[in-house]
Short mmCIF file of C-alpha atoms in Angstrom, two decimals:
data_model
loop_
_atom_site.label_atom_id
_atom_site.label_comp_id
_atom_site.label_asym_id
_atom_site.label_seq_id
_atom_site.Cartn_x
_atom_site.Cartn_y
_atom_site.Cartn_z
CA MET A 1068 -35.67 27.95 22.65
CA LYS A 1069 -34.32 26.69 19.42
CA LYS A 1070 -36.74 24.75 17.24
CA ILE A 1071 -36.12 21.70 14.99
CA ALA A 1072 -38.04 19.91 12.66
CA LEU A 1073 -37.43 16.12 12.30
CA PHE A 1074 -37.47 14.33 9.19
CA GLY A 1075 -38.13 10.59 9.55
CA TYR A 1076 -39.60 9.05 12.67
CA SER A 1077 -38.41 5.59 13.34
CA GLY A 1078 -35.20 3.98 14.54
CA HIS A 1079 -32.28 6.38 14.28
CA ALA A 1080 -34.71 9.26 14.42
CA TYR A 1081 -35.69 8.30 17.81
CA VAL A 1082 -32.11 8.70 18.85
CA VAL A 1083 -32.08 12.06 17.29
CA ALA A 1084 -35.13 13.23 18.92
CA ASP A 1085 -33.92 12.19 22.10
CA ALA A 1086 -30.92 14.14 21.68
CA ILE A 1087 -32.94 17.24 20.78
CA LYS A 1088 -34.98 17.12 23.92
CA LEU A 1089 -31.91 16.60 25.96
CA SER A 1090 -30.23 19.61 24.48
CA GLY A 1091 -33.20 21.85 25.65
CA TYR A 1092 -34.40 22.17 22.18
CA GLU A 1093 -37.91 21.84 20.72
CA THR A 1094 -39.05 19.39 18.05
CA VAL A 1095 -41.79 21.33 16.33
CA GLY A 1096 -42.99 18.08 14.51
CA TYR A 1097 -41.97 15.26 12.28
CA PHE A 1098 -42.31 14.66 8.53
CA GLU A 1099 -43.06 11.15 7.22
CA ARG A 1100 -45.03 9.37 4.39
CA ALA A 1101 -47.59 8.49 6.96
CA GLU A 1102 -48.20 9.18 10.65
CA ALA A 1103 -46.15 6.86 12.71
CA HIS A 1104 -47.78 4.12 14.60
CA ALA A 1105 -45.39 4.52 17.57
CA ASN A 1106 -44.72 8.21 18.96
CA PRO A 1107 -42.62 7.78 21.96
CA TYR A 1108 -41.86 11.46 22.17
CA SER A 1109 -45.37 12.84 21.54
CA ILE A 1110 -44.04 14.73 18.41
CA THR A 1111 -46.74 16.19 16.08
CA TYR A 1112 -47.08 14.78 12.55
CA LEU A 1113 -46.54 17.60 10.06
CA GLY A 1114 -47.15 15.46 6.89
CA TYR A 1115 -45.09 14.26 4.07
CA GLU A 1116 -42.23 16.55 2.86
CA GLN A 1117 -42.71 15.81 -0.83
CA ASP A 1118 -45.96 17.87 -0.36
CA GLU A 1119 -44.27 20.96 -0.65
CA GLN A 1120 -47.10 22.94 1.03
CA THR A 1121 -46.26 21.10 4.24
CA LEU A 1122 -42.73 22.86 4.42
CA LEU A 1123 -44.16 26.45 4.11
CA PRO A 1124 -44.20 27.30 8.01
CA LEU A 1125 -40.62 26.17 8.28
CA ARG A 1126 -39.54 28.45 5.31
CA THR A 1127 -41.64 31.23 6.74
CA GLU A 1128 -40.46 30.93 10.05
CA GLY A 1129 -36.89 29.97 9.37
CA ILE A 1130 -37.11 26.69 11.33
CA PRO A 1131 -34.13 24.23 10.24
CA GLY A 1132 -34.43 20.72 9.92
CA ILE A 1133 -32.51 17.62 10.62
CA VAL A 1134 -32.80 14.39 8.68
CA GLY A 1135 -33.19 11.12 11.22
CA VAL A 1136 -32.49 8.64 8.83
CA GLY A 1137 -29.79 6.10 8.92
CA GLU A 1138 -29.28 4.98 5.42
CA ASN A 1139 -26.84 7.21 3.78
CA ASN A 1140 -28.31 7.35 0.20
CA ILE A 1141 -31.88 8.26 1.56
CA ARG A 1142 -30.43 10.83 4.03
CA GLN A 1143 -28.62 12.68 1.00
CA LYS A 1144 -31.85 12.67 -1.19
CA VAL A 1145 -33.77 13.98 1.57
CA MET A 1146 -31.24 16.92 2.51
CA TYR A 1147 -30.75 17.87 -1.14
CA PHE A 1148 -34.51 18.02 -1.67
CA LEU A 1149 -35.01 20.45 1.56
CA LYS A 1150 -32.03 22.51 0.30
CA ARG A 1151 -33.96 23.04 -3.21
CA GLN A 1152 -36.93 23.86 -1.11
CA GLY A 1153 -35.40 26.45 0.80
CA VAL A 1154 -35.32 24.49 4.13
CA ASN A 1155 -31.91 24.76 5.94
CA CYS A 1156 -30.67 21.72 8.15
CA THR A 1157 -28.82 21.99 11.29
CA SER A 1158 -26.58 19.84 13.39
CA VAL A 1159 -27.57 18.23 16.58
CA ILE A 1160 -24.99 17.35 19.24
CA HIS A 1161 -25.84 15.29 22.24
CA PRO A 1162 -25.11 16.91 25.46
CA SER A 1163 -22.71 14.16 26.20
CA GLY A 1164 -21.15 14.16 22.89
CA ILE A 1165 -17.61 16.11 22.68
CA VAL A 1166 -16.69 18.28 20.00
CA SER A 1167 -13.09 20.22 19.74
CA GLY A 1168 -13.48 23.60 19.45
CA VAL A 1169 -10.99 23.35 16.64
CA ALA A 1170 -13.04 20.57 14.85
CA THR A 1171 -15.49 21.36 12.23
CA ILE A 1172 -19.16 19.99 11.74
CA GLY A 1173 -21.19 20.29 8.55
CA GLU A 1174 -24.84 20.96 8.40
CA GLY A 1175 -27.21 18.32 9.15
CA THR A 1176 -24.67 16.21 11.06
CA PHE A 1177 -25.65 14.29 14.19
CA VAL A 1178 -23.13 13.54 16.99
CA ALA A 1179 -24.67 10.91 19.29
CA ALA A 1180 -24.26 10.33 22.86
CA GLY A 1181 -20.63 9.66 23.97
CA ALA A 1182 -19.20 10.44 20.65
CA LYS A 1183 -15.98 12.29 20.53
CA VAL A 1184 -14.50 14.44 17.70
CA ASN A 1185 -10.96 15.54 18.49
CA PRO A 1186 -8.94 18.78 17.39
CA LEU A 1187 -8.70 19.62 13.76
CA ALA A 1188 -11.14 16.88 12.72
CA LYS A 1189 -13.21 17.81 9.61
CA VAL A 1190 -16.64 16.27 9.37
CA GLY A 1191 -18.86 16.90 6.34
CA ALA A 1192 -22.63 17.52 5.96
CA GLY A 1193 -25.22 14.91 6.85
CA VAL A 1194 -22.77 12.65 8.77
CA ILE A 1195 -23.95 10.37 11.47
CA LEU A 1196 -21.30 10.11 14.48
CA ASN A 1197 -23.26 7.33 16.15
CA THR A 1198 -23.17 6.44 19.85
CA GLY A 1199 -19.75 6.31 21.59
CA CYS A 1200 -17.56 6.48 18.41
CA ILE A 1201 -14.32 8.33 18.29
CA VAL A 1202 -13.12 10.41 15.56
CA GLU A 1203 -9.36 11.16 16.46
CA HIS A 1204 -7.27 14.54 15.50
CA GLU A 1205 -7.10 15.62 12.04
CA CYS A 1206 -9.56 13.00 10.69
CA SER A 1207 -11.59 13.94 7.56
CA ILE A 1208 -15.10 12.36 6.88
CA GLY A 1209 -17.08 13.21 3.86
CA ASP A 1210 -20.72 14.11 3.33
CA PHE A 1211 -23.47 11.48 4.24
CA ALA A 1212 -20.86 9.13 5.83
CA HIS A 1213 -21.98 6.97 8.88
CA ILE A 1214 -19.75 5.96 11.79
CA ALA A 1215 -21.42 3.52 13.73
CA PRO A 1216 -21.49 2.86 17.33
CA GLY A 1217 -18.20 2.26 19.16
CA ALA A 1218 -15.96 2.62 16.05
CA VAL A 1219 -12.72 4.18 16.27
CA LEU A 1220 -10.76 6.39 13.82
CA ALA A 1221 -7.33 6.84 14.67
CA GLY A 1222 -5.41 10.13 13.88
CA SER A 1223 -5.43 11.44 10.24
CA VAL A 1224 -8.07 8.85 9.05
CA SER A 1225 -9.78 9.70 6.05
CA VAL A 1226 -13.53 8.45 5.12
CA GLY A 1227 -15.11 9.23 1.73
CA GLU A 1228 -18.55 10.52 1.00
CA GLY A 1229 -21.37 8.13 1.79
CA SER A 1230 -19.20 5.43 3.43
CA PHE A 1231 -20.31 3.35 6.39
CA VAL A 1232 -17.88 2.23 9.34
CA GLY A 1233 -19.41 -0.51 11.22
CA ALA A 1234 -19.98 -1.00 15.00
CA ASN A 1235 -16.66 -1.33 16.85
CA ALA A 1236 -14.54 -1.11 13.80
CA VAL A 1237 -11.11 0.12 14.26
CA VAL A 1238 -9.22 1.94 11.58
CA LYS A 1239 -5.48 2.64 11.80
CA GLN A 1240 -3.83 6.01 11.66
CA GLY A 1241 -3.45 7.65 8.38
CA VAL A 1242 -5.70 4.98 6.52
CA ARG A 1243 -7.75 6.40 3.68
CA ILE A 1244 -11.38 4.93 3.03
CA GLY A 1245 -12.77 5.84 -0.23
CA SER A 1246 -16.43 6.68 -1.10
CA LYS A 1247 -19.33 4.36 -0.79
CA VAL A 1248 -17.47 1.84 1.25
CA VAL A 1249 -18.86 -0.42 3.80
CA VAL A 1250 -16.53 -1.64 6.71
CA GLY A 1251 -18.16 -4.51 8.67
CA ALA A 1252 -18.78 -4.58 12.31
CA GLY A 1253 -15.77 -5.37 14.38
CA ALA A 1254 -13.36 -5.07 11.57
CA VAL A 1255 -9.71 -3.76 11.78
CA VAL A 1256 -8.66 -1.69 8.83
CA LEU A 1257 -5.05 -1.69 8.42
CA LYS A 1258 -4.39 -0.35 4.96
CA ASP A 1259 -6.33 2.12 2.25
CA ILE A 1260 -9.67 0.92 0.84
CA PRO A 1261 -10.78 2.13 -2.61
CA ASP A 1262 -14.25 3.48 -3.55
CA ASN A 1263 -17.17 1.05 -3.60
CA GLN A 1264 -15.81 -1.89 -1.53
CA THR A 1265 -16.87 -3.90 1.24
CA TRP A 1266 -14.06 -5.07 3.71
CA VAL A 1267 -14.76 -7.14 6.78
CA GLY A 1268 -12.63 -9.05 9.39
CA ASN A 1269 -9.29 -8.78 11.32
CA PRO A 1270 -7.28 -7.68 9.71
CA ALA A 1271 -9.94 -6.33 7.31
CA LYS A 1272 -10.06 -7.81 3.62
CA GLU A 1273 -12.45 -7.06 0.69
CA ILE A 1274 -15.35 -9.29 0.17
CA SER A 1275 -15.43 -10.54 -3.44
CA LYS A 1276 -18.70 -9.71 -5.32
#
């Protein structure tokens, strides 16, 4: 049985823990600043990852981890820290998630229930493809992006590193979304979005800062 360590244990991490369990894998424990008050999956608390000694069993036994943190910047920081400490990250795909055999998924990426990744899509490291989202053929998603529940990326869409596409948003085929972009829930994106912008609405438009 494959063993996985979970980093973070609230909110999004519960979704990841559920997928790990349903996939027939074992969560050996979770890492957090402090022991969680709620423990719906009865997972063992292993300590805080910044205390490097707590990671020793993972390095010794070659147990990979996955970062169950929804916020892109934090997920990135934790994954980079783990890499420096010699702990590998693994991807988790919910049993009802569908990933084409000719698509690629980076390390530490999570594919949630009902998510679909179609042929020749390229998904980076540390990405969240959340519940029921659709990543169509030949899309490209940068590291540490988050495609929220129900969002649809039509064919050949590009999403930059660290960007967030909100729940039920729709992105027209061929559109390029830059890095560190936020697309609001329900937005309909019909044209390219430069880096570091927030767009909302139908059709989506930039929110002035």
